[in-house]
XYZ file of C-alpha atoms in Angstrom:
768
model
C -34.365 24.563 3.009
C -31.798 25.186 6.089
C -28.612 26.671 4.979
C -25.562 24.707 4.905
C -23.317 24.357 7.071
C -19.632 24.375 5.827
C -16.786 24.013 7.937
C -13.457 26.108 6.593
C -11.244 23.333 6.548
C -8.234 22.864 4.352
C -7.224 19.978 2.671
C -3.710 20.671 1.446
C -2.375 22.362 5.118
C 0.830 24.432 5.263
C 2.536 25.064 1.567
C 5.455 27.373 2.952
C 8.813 26.149 2.616
C 11.209 25.085 5.290
C 15.369 25.591 4.637
C 15.985 23.089 2.412
C 19.700 21.261 2.977
C 20.825 19.147 -0.279
C 23.301 16.423 -0.626
C 24.174 13.778 -2.693
C 22.311 11.122 -2.663
C 23.247 8.265 -0.686
C 24.460 5.198 -2.515
C 24.747 3.209 0.434
C 21.575 2.333 2.456
C 21.281 0.844 6.238
C 24.143 0.337 8.688
C 25.112 2.422 11.195
C 23.574 5.543 9.978
C 19.942 3.117 9.537
C 20.582 2.212 12.988
C 20.880 5.728 14.045
C 17.806 7.079 12.403
C 15.707 4.293 13.778
C 16.980 4.487 17.708
C 17.086 8.221 17.544
C 13.263 8.130 16.241
C 12.024 5.737 19.021
C 13.806 7.257 21.961
C 12.548 10.406 20.928
C 8.650 8.860 20.662
C 8.698 5.746 23.232
C 11.924 6.112 25.738
C 14.888 4.166 25.794
C 13.253 1.423 27.999
C 9.757 0.801 26.278
C 11.559 1.731 22.999
C 14.118 -1.450 23.651
C 11.835 -3.511 25.409
C 9.194 -3.226 21.821
C 11.685 -2.928 19.340
C 13.273 -6.922 20.781
C 9.628 -7.970 20.462
C 8.638 -7.188 17.251
C 8.625 -9.921 14.310
C 9.376 -12.379 16.692
C 7.074 -15.675 16.952
C 5.472 -15.058 20.176
C 5.614 -11.071 19.759
C 3.896 -8.966 17.690
C 4.243 -8.476 14.189
C 5.758 -5.109 12.537
C 2.616 -2.223 12.076
C 4.428 -1.120 9.054
C 5.267 -3.523 5.673
C 3.570 -7.183 5.013
C 7.577 -8.253 4.246
C 7.505 -11.763 5.615
C 9.435 -13.011 8.773
C 12.248 -15.612 8.628
C 11.487 -18.649 10.023
C 14.358 -18.061 12.315
C 14.369 -14.189 13.170
C 17.193 -12.000 14.557
C 16.259 -12.225 18.311
C 18.520 -9.267 18.546
C 17.076 -6.786 15.678
C 14.478 -8.631 12.985
C 13.295 -5.292 12.253
C 14.266 -2.194 9.886
C 14.456 2.094 10.334
C 11.014 1.899 8.741
C 9.624 -0.524 10.795
C 11.430 0.918 14.227
C 9.567 4.436 13.391
C 6.625 2.567 12.567
C 6.316 1.545 15.556
C 7.519 4.759 17.738
C 4.512 6.684 15.899
C 1.885 4.303 17.187
C 3.919 3.468 20.875
C 4.431 7.110 21.176
C 4.129 8.756 24.889
C 2.407 11.575 23.232
C -1.926 11.809 23.470
C -4.176 13.549 22.811
C -7.876 14.365 23.760
C -11.146 16.157 24.786
C -8.984 19.174 25.947
C -6.669 19.350 23.362
C -9.823 19.441 20.502
C -11.338 22.468 22.963
C -8.328 24.183 22.727
C -7.534 23.330 18.742
C -10.865 23.724 16.425
C -10.610 21.308 13.032
C -10.253 24.249 11.156
C -7.029 25.663 12.728
C -5.763 21.684 12.636
C -6.510 21.565 9.239
C -3.593 24.802 8.589
C -1.074 22.801 9.862
C 0.929 19.813 8.009
C 0.634 16.468 7.574
C 3.513 15.526 9.578
C 2.123 18.294 12.274
C -1.040 16.906 12.651
C 0.672 13.445 13.231
C 3.381 14.403 15.762
C 0.789 15.395 18.211
C -0.029 11.761 19.297
C -2.506 9.089 20.325
C -6.165 9.539 20.490
C -6.916 8.303 24.138
C -10.906 8.430 24.443
C -13.828 8.656 21.240
C -14.884 11.784 20.253
C -17.336 13.714 17.802
C -17.938 16.779 15.820
C -21.736 17.421 16.069
C -23.384 19.117 13.195
C -22.468 22.716 12.816
C -19.254 22.613 15.647
C -15.956 23.254 14.607
C -14.338 21.251 17.835
C -14.292 17.893 18.450
C -15.710 16.800 22.341
C -15.759 13.471 24.100
C -18.398 11.159 23.615
C -19.845 7.778 25.735
C -18.843 4.484 23.547
C -22.900 3.486 24.041
C -23.754 6.763 22.549
C -21.432 6.634 19.473
C -22.101 3.350 18.852
C -26.215 4.590 18.622
C -25.093 7.329 17.195
C -24.374 4.847 14.202
C -27.166 2.885 14.611
C -29.392 5.591 14.431
C -27.532 6.788 10.805
C -27.717 3.711 9.074
C -31.048 2.905 10.129
C -32.324 6.128 8.143
C -30.819 5.141 5.077
C -33.196 4.211 1.833
C -31.038 1.846 1.199
C -27.818 -0.472 2.810
C -25.814 0.648 0.037
C -25.772 4.001 1.181
C -23.015 3.144 3.327
C -19.590 2.329 3.032
C -17.486 0.870 4.341
C -13.919 1.631 3.890
C -10.839 -0.865 5.535
C -7.246 0.380 5.854
C -3.835 -2.562 6.210
C -3.359 -2.551 9.347
C -5.941 -4.144 10.349
C -5.886 -7.396 11.771
C -7.176 -11.015 10.115
C -9.793 -10.908 12.886
C -11.419 -7.409 12.977
C -11.765 -7.520 8.897
C -13.628 -10.521 8.701
C -15.852 -8.914 11.449
C -16.242 -5.642 9.836
C -16.649 -7.368 6.501
C -19.339 -9.540 8.012
C -21.070 -6.290 10.098
C -21.141 -4.607 5.743
C -23.028 -7.593 4.435
C -25.388 -8.299 7.303
C -26.439 -4.737 7.053
C -26.797 -5.712 3.333
C -24.441 -3.895 1.132
C -20.842 -5.003 -0.447
C -19.567 -1.489 0.147
C -16.598 -2.536 0.925
C -13.431 -0.755 -1.027
C -9.966 -0.788 0.328
C -6.614 -0.102 0.459
C -6.013 -2.765 -2.520
C -7.931 -0.750 -4.684
C -5.474 2.192 -4.505
C -2.287 0.203 -4.641
C -2.026 -3.477 -5.557
C -5.395 -4.389 -7.265
C -3.926 -4.379 -10.524
C -1.814 -6.903 -9.492
C -4.371 -9.511 -8.573
C -6.393 -8.995 -11.522
C -3.754 -8.942 -13.699
C -2.168 -12.906 -11.454
C -5.495 -14.132 -11.148
C -6.191 -13.715 -15.340
C -2.456 -15.142 -15.784
C -2.187 -17.545 -13.511
C -5.322 -18.504 -11.377
C -4.982 -16.419 -8.049
C -4.146 -12.622 -7.276
C -1.370 -13.243 -5.167
C 2.441 -13.966 -5.631
C 3.623 -17.559 -5.711
C 7.225 -17.610 -3.988
C 7.976 -18.058 -0.733
C 10.676 -16.154 1.340
C 13.105 -18.865 0.834
C 12.925 -18.831 -3.028
C 14.486 -15.255 -3.042
C 17.728 -16.933 -1.081
C 18.466 -19.623 -3.996
C 17.112 -17.628 -7.365
C 19.497 -16.948 -10.147
C 17.744 -13.693 -11.162
C 15.803 -11.417 -9.541
C 14.200 -8.786 -10.957
C 13.054 -5.690 -9.029
C 10.747 -3.281 -10.621
C 9.291 -0.552 -10.061
C 9.995 -0.799 -6.396
C 12.621 1.090 -4.090
C 12.884 -1.905 -1.432
C 15.092 0.309 0.393
C 13.143 2.812 1.635
C 9.667 1.076 1.261
C 10.479 -2.307 2.165
C 14.114 -2.354 3.831
C 14.270 -6.352 5.477
C 13.746 -7.196 1.792
C 17.429 -6.083 1.362
C 18.401 -8.954 3.612
C 16.801 -11.372 1.552
C 18.823 -9.595 -1.952
C 22.085 -9.823 0.550
C 21.522 -13.428 0.626
C 20.462 -13.648 -2.963
C 23.777 -12.488 -3.581
C 25.791 -14.122 -1.320
C 24.433 -17.658 -3.297
C 25.556 -16.138 -6.556
C 22.094 -14.891 -7.881
C 21.786 -11.614 -10.084
C 20.007 -8.575 -9.249
C 18.045 -6.482 -11.920
C 17.103 -2.681 -11.256
C 13.936 -1.672 -13.602
C 13.034 1.827 -11.974
C 13.649 5.550 -13.204
C 15.778 6.541 -10.278
C 18.355 4.741 -8.665
C 17.277 4.299 -5.710
C 20.141 3.963 -2.792
C 19.152 0.394 -1.107
C 19.547 -1.522 -4.585
C 23.304 0.091 -5.008
C 24.695 -0.928 -1.958
C 23.293 -2.864 1.353
C 24.964 -2.963 4.895
C 23.648 -4.813 6.894
C 23.302 -4.027 10.809
C 22.895 -7.370 11.996
C 26.442 -8.293 10.348
C 29.573 -7.217 11.347
C 30.313 -5.963 7.092
C 27.893 -3.921 7.829
C 29.224 -1.886 9.932
C 33.025 -2.061 9.628
C 32.376 -3.706 5.956
C 31.918 -2.055 2.809
C 28.976 -3.740 2.929
C 26.850 -5.837 -0.249
C 26.510 -3.878 -3.901
C 23.012 -4.975 -4.705
C 22.030 -4.895 -8.053
C 24.685 -5.524 -10.856
C 22.406 -3.827 -13.620
C 20.020 -1.650 -13.240
C 17.673 0.015 -15.630
C 16.331 3.382 -15.803
C 13.369 2.804 -17.734
C 11.836 5.999 -18.157
C 8.220 6.111 -16.626
C 4.891 3.644 -17.003
C 7.554 2.697 -20.385
C 8.578 -1.334 -18.617
C 6.017 -3.060 -21.594
C 8.015 -1.732 -24.446
C 11.397 -2.492 -22.447
C 10.199 -6.082 -21.682
C 9.019 -5.994 -25.287
C 12.445 -5.818 -26.167
C 14.068 -8.119 -23.966
C 10.947 -11.189 -24.849
C 11.908 -10.468 -28.733
C 15.729 -10.511 -28.008
C 15.261 -13.788 -25.811
C 12.918 -15.581 -28.851
C 15.644 -14.679 -31.643
C 18.510 -16.740 -29.365
C 15.962 -19.536 -28.705
C 15.274 -19.596 -32.498
C 18.446 -20.147 -32.505
C 19.124 -23.171 -30.245
C 16.033 -24.127 -28.791
C 17.236 -23.673 -25.455
C 16.313 -20.212 -24.087
C 12.883 -20.933 -23.503
C 11.515 -24.034 -21.704
C 9.545 -25.410 -24.189
C 8.352 -28.638 -22.095
C 6.834 -26.309 -19.116
C 5.400 -23.901 -21.892
C 3.879 -27.357 -23.612
C 2.327 -29.078 -20.749
C 1.327 -25.841 -18.675
C 1.181 -22.892 -21.147
C -1.539 -21.339 -23.284
C -0.863 -18.522 -25.757
C 2.613 -19.471 -27.017
C 2.340 -18.998 -31.092
C 0.354 -15.402 -30.480
C 2.117 -14.127 -28.438
C 5.368 -14.607 -30.517
C 3.248 -13.717 -33.551
C 2.952 -10.423 -31.367
C 5.988 -9.979 -31.181
C 7.495 -10.481 -34.895
C 5.025 -6.714 -35.317
C 7.789 -4.570 -33.355
C 10.179 -2.406 -34.454
C 12.891 -2.900 -32.183
C 14.360 0.627 -32.756
C 10.969 2.202 -31.570
C 11.088 -0.205 -28.619
C 14.514 0.850 -27.400
C 13.664 4.919 -28.100
C 10.214 4.542 -25.666
C 11.913 2.630 -23.076
C 14.936 5.152 -23.201
C 17.227 2.279 -21.548
C 21.121 2.115 -23.642
C 20.864 -1.124 -25.167
C 24.388 -2.653 -24.690
C 22.672 -2.521 -20.916
C 19.373 -4.541 -22.226
C 21.903 -6.772 -24.380
C 23.683 -7.768 -21.133
C 20.848 -8.208 -18.978
C 19.564 -10.776 -22.095
C 22.588 -13.193 -22.397
C 21.648 -13.310 -18.138
C 18.530 -14.452 -18.747
C 19.176 -16.378 -21.870
C 20.984 -18.416 -19.305
C 19.121 -19.070 -15.890
C 15.384 -19.845 -15.310
C 15.271 -19.441 -11.677
C 13.806 -15.965 -11.698
C 12.230 -14.316 -9.382
C 10.348 -11.081 -10.462
C 9.577 -8.172 -7.499
C 7.269 -5.706 -8.013
C 5.434 -2.781 -6.484
C 3.242 0.563 -7.009
C 5.693 1.760 -10.050
C 3.751 -1.529 -12.360
C 0.636 -0.814 -11.045
C -0.622 2.416 -10.517
C -0.662 3.386 -14.781
C -3.355 3.060 -16.542
C -1.914 0.134 -18.423
C -0.714 -1.161 -14.742
C -2.601 -4.940 -14.851
C -0.626 -5.193 -18.548
C 2.730 -4.213 -17.324
C 2.725 -7.068 -14.714
C 1.430 -9.275 -17.287
C 4.052 -8.417 -19.528
C 6.342 -9.716 -16.771
C 4.974 -12.657 -16.288
C 5.151 -13.407 -19.788
C 8.372 -13.604 -18.911
C 8.023 -16.460 -16.095
C 6.220 -18.177 -18.700
C 8.321 -18.768 -20.901
C 11.751 -19.392 -18.911
C 9.986 -21.935 -17.177
C 9.772 -19.902 -14.033
C 7.339 -20.548 -12.353
C 5.648 -23.579 -9.117
C 9.142 -24.368 -8.941
C 11.945 -23.704 -5.861
C 13.083 -20.013 -6.610
C 11.328 -19.231 -8.951
C 8.026 -16.630 -9.477
C 5.789 -13.941 -8.702
C 6.256 -11.393 -5.671
C 4.242 -8.770 -5.266
C 5.475 -6.786 -2.728
C 2.458 -5.809 -0.024
C 2.816 -2.017 1.311
C 0.810 -2.336 4.095
C 1.040 -4.954 7.043
C -2.183 -7.183 6.671
C -3.768 -5.477 3.386
C -3.537 -9.200 2.103
C -4.992 -10.797 4.761
C -7.918 -8.199 4.609
C -9.049 -9.355 1.096
C -8.363 -13.049 2.828
C -10.673 -13.249 5.050
C -13.285 -10.885 2.885
C -13.073 -7.404 2.397
C -14.225 -6.932 -0.817
C -16.261 -4.760 -3.156
C -17.158 -7.565 -5.804
C -19.266 -10.923 -5.245
C -17.822 -14.023 -4.305
C -21.026 -16.609 -4.284
C -18.707 -19.305 -2.731
C -17.835 -16.987 0.241
C -21.396 -16.205 -0.058
C -22.960 -19.276 0.121
C -20.201 -20.482 2.729
C -21.668 -17.213 4.999
C -25.412 -18.222 4.510
C -24.575 -21.606 5.052
C -22.211 -21.149 8.573
C -23.167 -17.418 9.656
C -26.770 -17.821 9.050
C -27.871 -14.925 6.910
C -27.697 -14.177 3.232
C -25.223 -11.814 1.858
C -26.056 -8.883 -0.562
C -25.574 -10.505 -4.343
C -24.596 -6.781 -5.606
C -21.819 -5.455 -5.932
C -20.875 -2.599 -4.370
C -18.457 0.606 -4.527
C -14.399 0.142 -4.818
C -12.359 3.350 -3.871
C -13.111 5.369 -6.672
C -16.914 4.106 -6.942
C -16.785 5.386 -3.166
C -15.778 8.409 -4.114
C -17.874 9.360 -6.883
C -21.244 8.147 -4.797
C -20.134 9.975 -1.659
C -19.621 13.174 -4.437
C -22.668 12.981 -6.109
C -24.268 12.432 -2.365
C -25.295 8.814 -3.299
C -23.452 7.920 -0.444
C -24.784 9.246 3.145
C -22.658 7.292 5.492
C -18.808 6.258 5.405
C -16.746 4.702 7.584
C -13.147 3.850 7.778
C -11.566 0.924 9.903
C -7.980 2.640 10.119
C -6.360 4.797 7.701
C -6.189 8.386 6.269
C -8.961 7.890 2.942
C -8.638 11.938 2.518
C -4.949 12.176 2.044
C -4.529 8.291 0.368
C -7.287 8.732 -2.215
C -6.523 10.296 -5.624
C -7.930 13.918 -6.282
C -7.866 15.380 -3.117
C -10.347 17.959 -3.300
C -12.741 15.467 -5.481
C -12.928 13.614 -2.551
C -12.544 15.688 0.191
C -16.184 17.729 -1.525
C -17.480 13.953 -1.348
C -16.783 12.810 2.249
C -18.083 16.179 3.247
C -21.528 15.438 1.994
C -21.828 12.537 4.063
C -24.397 12.967 6.654
C -22.273 11.036 9.715
C -18.073 9.620 8.825
C -16.705 8.035 11.347
C -12.869 6.850 11.908
C -11.612 3.977 14.081
C -8.316 5.119 14.077
C -4.836 5.798 16.621
C -3.751 8.618 15.422
C -4.706 12.399 14.147
C -4.722 12.565 10.359
C -6.600 15.357 8.239
C -9.583 12.458 7.255
C -10.475 13.521 10.885
C -10.575 17.268 9.907
C -12.644 16.762 6.757
C -15.680 15.523 7.475
C -19.196 14.298 7.289
C -21.818 16.830 9.024
C -20.980 14.662 12.318
C -17.685 13.252 12.917
C -17.084 10.142 14.857
C -13.341 9.734 15.901
C -13.010 6.195 17.617
C -9.810 5.292 18.937
C -7.823 2.106 19.386
C -5.470 -0.198 20.021
C -1.787 -0.421 17.798
C -0.479 -3.271 16.915
C 1.731 -2.879 20.218
C -0.061 -2.807 22.781
C -1.574 -5.315 25.469
C -5.200 -6.703 24.214
C -6.789 -7.796 27.865
C -10.281 -8.689 28.151
C -11.755 -10.244 31.033
C -8.501 -10.968 32.609
C -7.014 -12.605 29.527
C -4.555 -11.474 27.249
C -6.199 -11.948 23.161
C -3.824 -11.960 19.977
C -4.890 -11.579 16.668
C -3.605 -12.974 13.367
C -2.303 -11.267 10.065
C -1.163 -12.701 6.425
C 2.177 -11.791 5.389
C 3.566 -11.009 1.263
C 3.927 -14.033 0.668
C 0.589 -16.022 2.383
C 1.528 -17.179 5.497
C -1.067 -16.770 8.557
C 0.642 -16.393 11.604
C 0.378 -14.957 15.176
C 0.448 -11.459 16.441
C 0.455 -10.711 20.556
C 1.106 -6.791 21.566
C 3.419 -6.426 25.072
C 2.712 -2.980 25.652
C 0.278 -1.052 27.998
C -2.388 0.593 25.791
C -2.116 4.236 25.602
C -5.538 4.761 27.522
C -8.259 2.458 29.700
C -10.577 4.320 27.454
C -9.850 2.546 24.091
C -11.019 -0.352 22.745
C -9.766 -2.749 19.956
C -11.036 -3.269 16.553
C -13.112 -6.242 17.087
C -14.092 -4.609 19.785
C -15.612 -1.710 18.281
C -17.029 -3.436 15.874
C -18.932 -6.434 17.882
C -20.181 -3.716 20.283
C -21.639 -1.710 17.056
C -22.768 -4.796 15.695
C -24.873 -5.742 18.651
C -26.035 -2.328 19.617
C -27.253 -1.876 15.392
C -29.014 -5.648 15.670
C -29.848 -5.335 19.541
C -28.948 -8.524 19.960
C -31.329 -9.734 17.513
C -28.862 -11.199 14.848
C -28.173 -15.012 13.704
C -24.137 -14.170 14.280
C -23.729 -13.807 18.466
C -21.677 -11.048 17.901
C -20.781 -10.370 21.747
C -19.270 -13.521 22.302
C -17.090 -13.381 18.742
C -15.084 -10.298 20.559
C -15.324 -11.680 24.128
C -12.255 -14.407 22.477
C -11.224 -14.508 19.350
C -10.686 -17.661 18.891
C -14.155 -17.381 18.556
C -13.844 -15.618 14.941
C -10.731 -17.831 14.119
C -12.830 -20.576 13.835
C -15.935 -19.037 12.086
C -12.779 -17.622 9.432
C -11.855 -21.238 9.015
C -15.360 -22.046 8.354
C -16.286 -19.355 5.628
C -12.816 -18.111 3.827
C -11.456 -20.981 1.357
C -7.861 -21.422 2.733
C -8.051 -21.099 6.384
C -8.119 -24.281 8.204
C -7.196 -24.827 12.475
C -6.173 -21.332 12.859
C -6.014 -21.342 16.083
C -3.293 -24.057 16.489
C -1.462 -23.606 12.784
C -1.261 -19.824 12.738
C 1.357 -20.460 16.442
C 5.126 -19.472 15.673
C 5.992 -19.277 12.204
C 2.517 -19.617 11.035
C 0.831 -21.500 8.135
C 0.700 -21.315 3.899
C -2.623 -20.804 2.701
C -2.759 -22.873 -0.756
C -1.887 -21.331 -3.285
C -2.493 -23.080 -6.997
C 0.742 -21.623 -8.576
C 2.889 -23.582 -6.063
C 1.034 -27.238 -7.284
C 1.245 -26.154 -10.599
C -2.420 -26.531 -10.766
C -4.329 -23.736 -13.345
C -7.329 -26.135 -13.967
C -9.897 -22.985 -13.681
C -8.040 -20.948 -16.211
C -9.106 -21.322 -20.137
C -7.807 -24.408 -21.379
C -6.669 -25.784 -17.983
C -3.714 -23.475 -18.445
C -1.389 -20.417 -17.677
C -1.875 -17.841 -19.783
C 0.344 -15.584 -21.717
C -1.054 -12.400 -23.060
C -1.124 -9.872 -25.562
C 0.031 -6.121 -23.896
C 0.282 -2.908 -25.570
C 2.972 -0.525 -24.813
C 1.178 2.807 -23.210
C 0.977 6.155 -25.390
C 0.976 8.826 -23.171
C 0.714 11.353 -26.145
C 2.499 14.538 -23.899
C 2.026 17.986 -25.822
C 5.228 19.793 -25.987
C 5.200 21.866 -22.614
C 3.949 18.359 -20.497
C 5.672 16.087 -18.387
C 5.218 12.546 -17.199
C 5.198 12.676 -13.428
C 5.758 9.608 -10.969
C 4.453 10.368 -6.861
C 6.962 8.943 -4.924
C 7.899 7.728 -0.768
C 10.347 10.360 1.251
C 12.120 7.679 3.540
C 10.388 9.572 6.193
C 7.467 8.236 5.697
C 4.987 5.415 5.067
C 2.234 5.567 3.202
C 0.388 8.851 4.372
C 2.346 8.619 7.417
C 4.786 11.438 7.887
C 7.797 10.524 10.536
C 10.358 13.335 9.514
C 11.067 16.106 6.805
C 14.147 14.149 5.533
C 14.443 12.171 2.330
C 17.940 11.285 3.805
C 18.800 8.102 0.760
C 17.760 11.328 -1.862
C 19.953 13.683 -0.056
C 16.693 15.777 0.568
C 16.710 17.388 3.835
C 13.950 18.914 6.008
C 11.624 19.591 2.724
C 8.879 18.249 0.818
C 7.178 20.236 -1.433
C 10.147 19.653 -3.781
C 10.464 18.731 -7.661
C 12.876 16.016 -8.719
C 13.674 16.783 -12.673
C 15.828 16.264 -14.932
C 18.650 18.846 -15.399
C 18.288 18.946 -19.072
C 14.550 19.625 -18.836
C 15.435 22.197 -16.543
C 17.874 23.854 -18.839
C 15.158 23.790 -21.472
C 12.439 24.908 -19.024
C 15.077 28.125 -18.143
C 15.289 26.664 -14.556
C 17.968 26.936 -11.769
C 17.750 24.920 -8.844
C 15.232 25.847 -6.159
C 13.280 28.103 -8.608
C 9.719 27.505 -7.396
C 7.245 25.876 -9.774
C 3.457 25.261 -9.552
C 2.205 22.050 -11.141
C -1.122 21.365 -13.045
C -2.584 18.795 -14.540
C -5.155 18.656 -17.219
C -7.934 15.799 -17.688
C -11.085 15.731 -19.342
C -11.006 19.649 -19.357
C -10.674 20.039 -15.812
C -7.129 21.663 -14.929
C -5.989 20.529 -10.783
C -2.987 22.509 -9.352
C -0.857 21.429 -6.449
C 1.382 24.700 -5.632
C 4.834 25.884 -4.435
C 7.288 23.115 -5.343
C 10.983 23.810 -6.024
C 13.101 22.368 -8.230
C 16.241 19.963 -7.817
C 18.319 18.927 -10.400
C 18.251 14.895 -10.374
C 19.010 11.817 -12.737
C 15.428 10.918 -13.698
C 14.430 9.939 -17.837
C 14.236 12.874 -19.149
C 10.840 14.089 -19.577
C 9.911 12.959 -16.267
C 9.850 14.055 -12.928
C 8.563 12.462 -9.198
C 7.633 14.444 -6.152
C 5.944 12.965 -3.291
C 2.919 12.559 -2.284
C 0.196 13.026 -0.372
C 1.094 16.499 -1.550
C 0.845 15.450 -5.313
C -2.346 13.748 -5.115
C -4.578 16.711 -5.923
C -3.865 16.150 -9.551
C -4.436 12.594 -9.780
C -7.952 12.747 -11.453
C -10.315 10.043 -9.411
C -11.544 9.069 -13.373
C -8.473 8.072 -14.584
C -7.540 4.587 -13.287
C -5.906 1.223 -14.583
C -8.107 -0.731 -16.704
C -9.720 -4.044 -15.602
C -8.321 -2.765 -11.843
C -9.167 0.821 -11.483
C -6.177 1.643 -9.661
C -4.885 5.200 -9.814
C -2.716 6.551 -12.411
C -0.687 7.920 -9.569
C 2.764 6.989 -10.836
C 1.700 8.563 -14.856
C 0.422 11.866 -14.185
C 0.193 14.262 -17.319
C 1.679 17.733 -16.125
C 2.584 21.222 -17.048
C 5.282 23.099 -14.691
C 4.518 27.265 -14.225
C 7.700 29.473 -12.864
C 6.573 31.282 -9.720
C 8.575 34.362 -9.796
C 8.323 34.731 -6.466
C 7.949 33.186 -3.532
């Protein structure tokens, strides 16, 4: 047997410290400082003229959708600045004038590049030509498009089974690209389509499907404006979804109240200075959260149970706290839920959640009198072993209050990537949808596979166990996004061929299969021209609205291609023009793709015309109070258990978080302005009392270890910072801490990684 070639690449990059600086956490979000930071970053990456041209077009109805989060655009967007600081950074990041190609990789080996940080890798600029890392080589070299397609086709045809191929999708892709990609995988014969939803909001989809009959939220943007109460749970909108603060500001101005439930008190929920208004420049801003409940990490269910118990007690007196007419007509499981609540001890729940009683009582008093309630959440609820139950418990509150299916009330899972919801809508899924399969056969002319495929966890395991030989990524940075980084890296390197459709360099380009391909593609802001005609794509936002997106900047290079073109040309090469789908025709004119989407995908209808302007909403049964597909034809109240982490005396619970200078795994800079951390990422936020007990001082260096199933995982060199976080809890940035997350520990029912509640120990480093 030939010796196996292994590249000496690092999955961690440089772990050295920089000159860290600390300031007090900010208590105001956005405002002039936010504008200054956005423009400074944009001008540096794109130049003044290019920056202003693109920024003024972003999120406009005839422009392009922001490549950052999936927060919806208002019906009448601001003509001056319908974007936030992080959106501007995301645009600058993809539209940078810096470029790298064959000459760069001739000078830099993948082994040398892997020693750099993720921040340093991202700063090199746009990928501008297709590249191949050949077997036994440590340098990428140029390759022609057709040769790349032929290489992929050859490897796919060598597989013993289509299920040895895995097709991953990032949330940055368009509906058109995701649809073609999903149909190509199915035409090949596999449902191995893991996507980034598996790692973030899969828990939301499962919980909402079980309780309300649809795996999406029920509210529209305007519902937040008139809500009496908005609960923001496990979410940091100031950093991750800044434009949401404008909606919360309108809610407050209309008399609504905001409740923040989160271990950390985040700046965006303290005070917001809206740079679109004069008050945001010279005024005091808008105080956002009326109540902040600093719940201990993953103790949301004990908190919610305590709130429900107290509301039930008030309702027993007045019969006016819960919406009994709504419950009787639309809800199943009321008596069982009340009986279960009576089994809990209030003092034990109070101790477990860690929130002061007077704060809880104040929130109960508010909720008892209100019925227009919106619950918003993100990864702070989903990325736990009980992530599905976390969301179901908040749904219990909404159902008891009748706060579902009416204006200014309902569920609002806030999606973190610009089209992650659209990808799933148009068919990116590892599970089998029989109705979708029937429509594929009827309208596309081929029989799709009926065997469930790999989700993200399954894909990692299959590659690690050498059951998968081909791995393709439509966008994203899979290695750094997935849990258990070392395990994932070994799995990827077991593949014969890995393919990355990308705009910029990341670590997954360096940790590859025996052969690695990079296929460069357009950014969201770039013109997509074909035969002299400007093409547009569509995306779906967090609230189920489909709208057009049309770039205006010149592409980074005339040698890059659009994602639909790449997929269709690959499919045409693989099938040699002999397939029921006319792949070439579909990519020539995206309108043809949308016609197929309308035929195959439930809810899409006349997309070409209806997606113009503000776009259109996909059907949502909750908005119609239609629960006919659920047991007894009713929405479901659920009985959920309190979490038990069973920490050893020397263990803490670690939550992974973003800094203010990153989006998902993309690092824009090294400052976390809102939390007062500058020029550093390898930091550990820790309660001062815990530091004293552990005999740790500010800036002491520690390693973190996590032990699951007898396996010890380690993250090196973090400087300890005293911070207002519940005792026993820790926080640190990902992806640096993803190495601690075990691949085989995840949310029951959704397999979402436990990235927000990892049991860890600290090892003090004497000298560094």
